[in-house]
Amino acid sequence: MAEKLRASERQLNLLGALLKARDGLLWQNIANVEGYNDKLPERSRQKRFERDLHDLRAQGLVVSRDLEDGARARYTLDRAACLMPALNLRPEQRLLMFQVGSAYLRDGEEGPLSSLLSSALLKLQAGAGREGLPAVVPPSLVRRSLRRRPAEAGVLQEIGAALVTRRHIKFRYEAPDGKTSTRTVAPWGMVSRRGGWYLVARDLDRGAPRTYRLSRIRAPLALAWPDRDAPEYDIPDGFDPEVVFSSEAFGAGENSFRNVQIRFDPQVAFIVRNEFEGIYRLDAHSDGGATLHLPQAYAGELLRYLCEFGGHWRILRPAELRQHVMAHLKGAISGKSGGVA
Amino acid sequence: MSELSELSSLLSFLAANRGISLRDAARATGLRVDQICRRLEVLSFCGVPPYSPHDYVSYRLVGHGDDAVIDLQYAQHFARPLNFTPGEALALKYALEHFAGGADEESVGLLAELQEMLANALHGRARELMARTGRGFVVPRKAKVMREMLQTLQDAIDRRRACELEYFSSHRARLSSRRVYPFQVVEHDAAFYLYGWCETAQATRHFRLERIREVRVTDQRYDRRPPPSRKSGRMAGLFEGKPGDSLQVRFAPEVAREVQNDWASAPGAKVQAGRDGSLLLTLPLYNPHWAVGFVASFGPFARIVQPRWLSAELAATVRSILQSHKQG
């Protein structure tokens, strides 16, 4: 029956044996561990052990192999490098850690971080011992999510998982002109702003970082080299995706409008304040209204936000943006809308 | 994630929390009770030589149902958790950063402390990644006033206190006061919503936090529980109820591709490509004010096909915007 053990059970047996044996294990010892003690030839069982050892090392476990008498290999788990030290968390830290876990893991919504985060938090709580959990496990108060648009959910899941495990991916990408091409990239980060997620990645064919809008990524999206099982690349230390792609609320770039000012009337000014106070300059007016100052904005992204407020806003400057928006809106009710029959 | 890592993490957690109930273990781990039970079964087949009875991990459940207590035995080898895998280190780092984006100042400080403590406690590659990796999931900063409101609401939920909200309803396009029993704050599509029971509407509602002008936490304690039918965590509530109508918009070829990208997978959406490159989008219409803003933002490149009465609303809104600019 032993050879039919699932790999994870067999590896757990091996891990348990290595953890128990402080002086390490010889093959003769390992051959008694369930999963390696079946009737298949010894060489087959040794190969099985070597594959499992490779998997343990891929998990970050440090297992040394030393030759005794020039012949017998002894396998020793480096406990100092493999076990978490006890973490003495203060009660408020424990509670916060628990809140982080429940914010992302509860209620079954899968996200790109879920399974790895769950495992990490379990280890942390275990590392903090019996005091690792709050005295009373509270219900979930806040649900956090990385999801931005329904259309992106599947792609976000796969790219996020590749980013966390440092795996190359390939996908078909549709450029704004409608042409599609296959890209093979190393994900370096994700940037979200109004309108969804953007992937910042090193394009292997172009040898440089590029930005990809998730909603333009077409199936199939897959690992570039699915047979590999280890991290494939490093990201430069401290790399910030925002250097490549701005998370400015309404975009930033060559064709954006600069030094934008919008006045909001008192009925809706507080909504703008809730969203942007302390982030962008906001001048309060005596009537309760406010003027929002934006360093840059694309007209389309800005208009989508402003139209949520009906007629409660007015673009003060720049004049070109004001004219652009007015012409755009007049077109909406002109009866001969551009290209729409 | 590998099953080995999953199982060994759970084993360490249960070894460190002997006597924890199934319900609390599920809350703490993000797993369902039945998933925990299945994994306990798997773990009970694991042991070390010489495989005497005390060399196998064993467990028993004391009590009934989800309140049953897990009594785990003979798992002492796993009592100390393993070092993080590189993936676990990154997932936690990215989650802490993302969480901090919506947290108050005190929590942000605690999160930074935790991250530093972890970087010092971990070993090898996990330590390097925790200490040196830049941001992974960059989201726009939340204003301080929003982060404080989030904390106020969390405290109210925790203490089960009713709140009075001054709220700008986008459905009615006006401010109103409501008494709400708050259940949870939910992040959805880059915005935070308060999910609770609204006394005024006599139904559950989602209130977008940016549109709350003022929150007053009252002394009234409430016992009302969230209805079991809601699939919590999904924002079903935003799309619940009866749509007033069906919104149909034709988009010009210039914007058809963008609309296809952004809306084809939205709940209840249908898209139909025209021979001339245009696109017909059909959506359930829950909120006419949102629909007017949505269509207006496309300017000359979108036209409402139905309902016809919404075209009149659109025209009135656009005229009011044009008028406000004339006055300026």
mmCIF file of C-alpha atoms in Angstrom, chain A residues 151-160 169-176 179-185 187 189-190 197-201 210-222, chain B residues 257 260-262 265:
data_model
loop_
_atom_site.group_PDB
_atom_site.id
_atom_site.type_symbol
_atom_site.label_atom_id
_atom_site.label_comp_id
_atom_site.label_asym_id
_atom_site.label_seq_id
_atom_site.Cartn_x
_atom_site.Cartn_y
_atom_site.Cartn_z
ATOM 1 C CA ALA A 151 -13.821 41.171 -16.993
ATOM 2 C CA GLU A 152 -10.364 41.068 -15.415
ATOM 3 C CA ALA A 153 -10.962 38.591 -12.614
ATOM 4 C CA GLY A 154 -9.617 35.444 -14.307
ATOM 5 C CA VAL A 155 -6.562 37.134 -15.755
ATOM 6 C CA LEU A 156 -5.821 38.935 -12.476
ATOM 7 C CA GLN A 157 -5.873 35.614 -10.660
ATOM 8 C CA GLU A 158 -3.358 34.011 -12.998
ATOM 9 C CA ILE A 159 -1.030 36.981 -13.364
ATOM 10 C CA GLY A 160 -1.086 37.676 -9.627
ATOM 11 C CA ILE A 169 3.761 33.951 -18.496
ATOM 12 C CA LYS A 170 2.715 34.235 -22.114
ATOM 13 C CA PHE A 171 -0.502 35.559 -23.593
ATOM 14 C CA ARG A 172 -2.111 37.093 -26.659
ATOM 15 C CA TYR A 173 -2.314 40.869 -26.332
ATOM 16 C CA GLU A 174 -4.580 43.133 -28.301
ATOM 17 C CA ALA A 175 -3.087 46.569 -28.900
ATOM 18 C CA PRO A 176 -5.352 49.648 -29.089
ATOM 19 C CA LYS A 179 -3.627 43.973 -33.715
ATOM 20 C CA THR A 180 -2.795 40.993 -31.540
ATOM 21 C CA SER A 181 0.586 39.457 -30.777
ATOM 22 C CA THR A 182 1.976 36.903 -28.358
ATOM 23 C CA ARG A 183 3.983 38.281 -25.469
ATOM 24 C CA THR A 184 6.213 36.388 -23.061
ATOM 25 C CA VAL A 185 6.860 38.416 -19.939
ATOM 26 C CA PRO A 187 5.536 40.096 -14.215
ATOM 27 C CA GLY A 189 4.108 44.459 -10.571
ATOM 28 C CA MET A 190 0.531 45.588 -11.023
ATOM 29 C CA TRP A 197 -5.483 46.908 -13.563
ATOM 30 C CA TYR A 198 -2.322 47.280 -15.620
ATOM 31 C CA LEU A 199 0.502 44.754 -15.626
ATOM 32 C CA VAL A 200 4.051 46.092 -15.517
ATOM 33 C CA ALA A 201 6.336 43.372 -16.820
ATOM 34 C CA ARG A 210 6.271 47.240 -20.785
ATOM 35 C CA THR A 211 2.744 47.950 -19.527
ATOM 36 C CA TYR A 212 -0.291 45.844 -20.447
ATOM 37 C CA ARG A 213 -3.909 46.665 -19.711
ATOM 38 C CA LEU A 214 -5.522 43.535 -18.296
ATOM 39 C CA SER A 215 -8.751 43.933 -20.221
ATOM 40 C CA ARG A 216 -6.749 43.699 -23.467
ATOM 41 C CA ILE A 217 -5.084 40.422 -22.556
ATOM 42 C CA ARG A 218 -6.654 37.586 -24.500
ATOM 43 C CA ALA A 219 -6.793 33.908 -23.711
ATOM 44 C CA PRO A 220 -4.895 31.730 -23.598
ATOM 45 C CA LEU A 221 -2.824 33.068 -20.743
ATOM 46 C CA ALA A 222 -0.459 30.426 -19.380
ATOM 47 C CA ARG B 257 -13.387 47.721 -28.713
ATOM 48 C CA GLN B 260 -16.226 45.187 -25.436
ATOM 49 C CA ASN B 261 -13.102 44.829 -23.280
ATOM 50 C CA ASP B 262 -14.636 46.448 -20.242
ATOM 51 C CA SER B 265 -18.016 39.966 -18.841
#
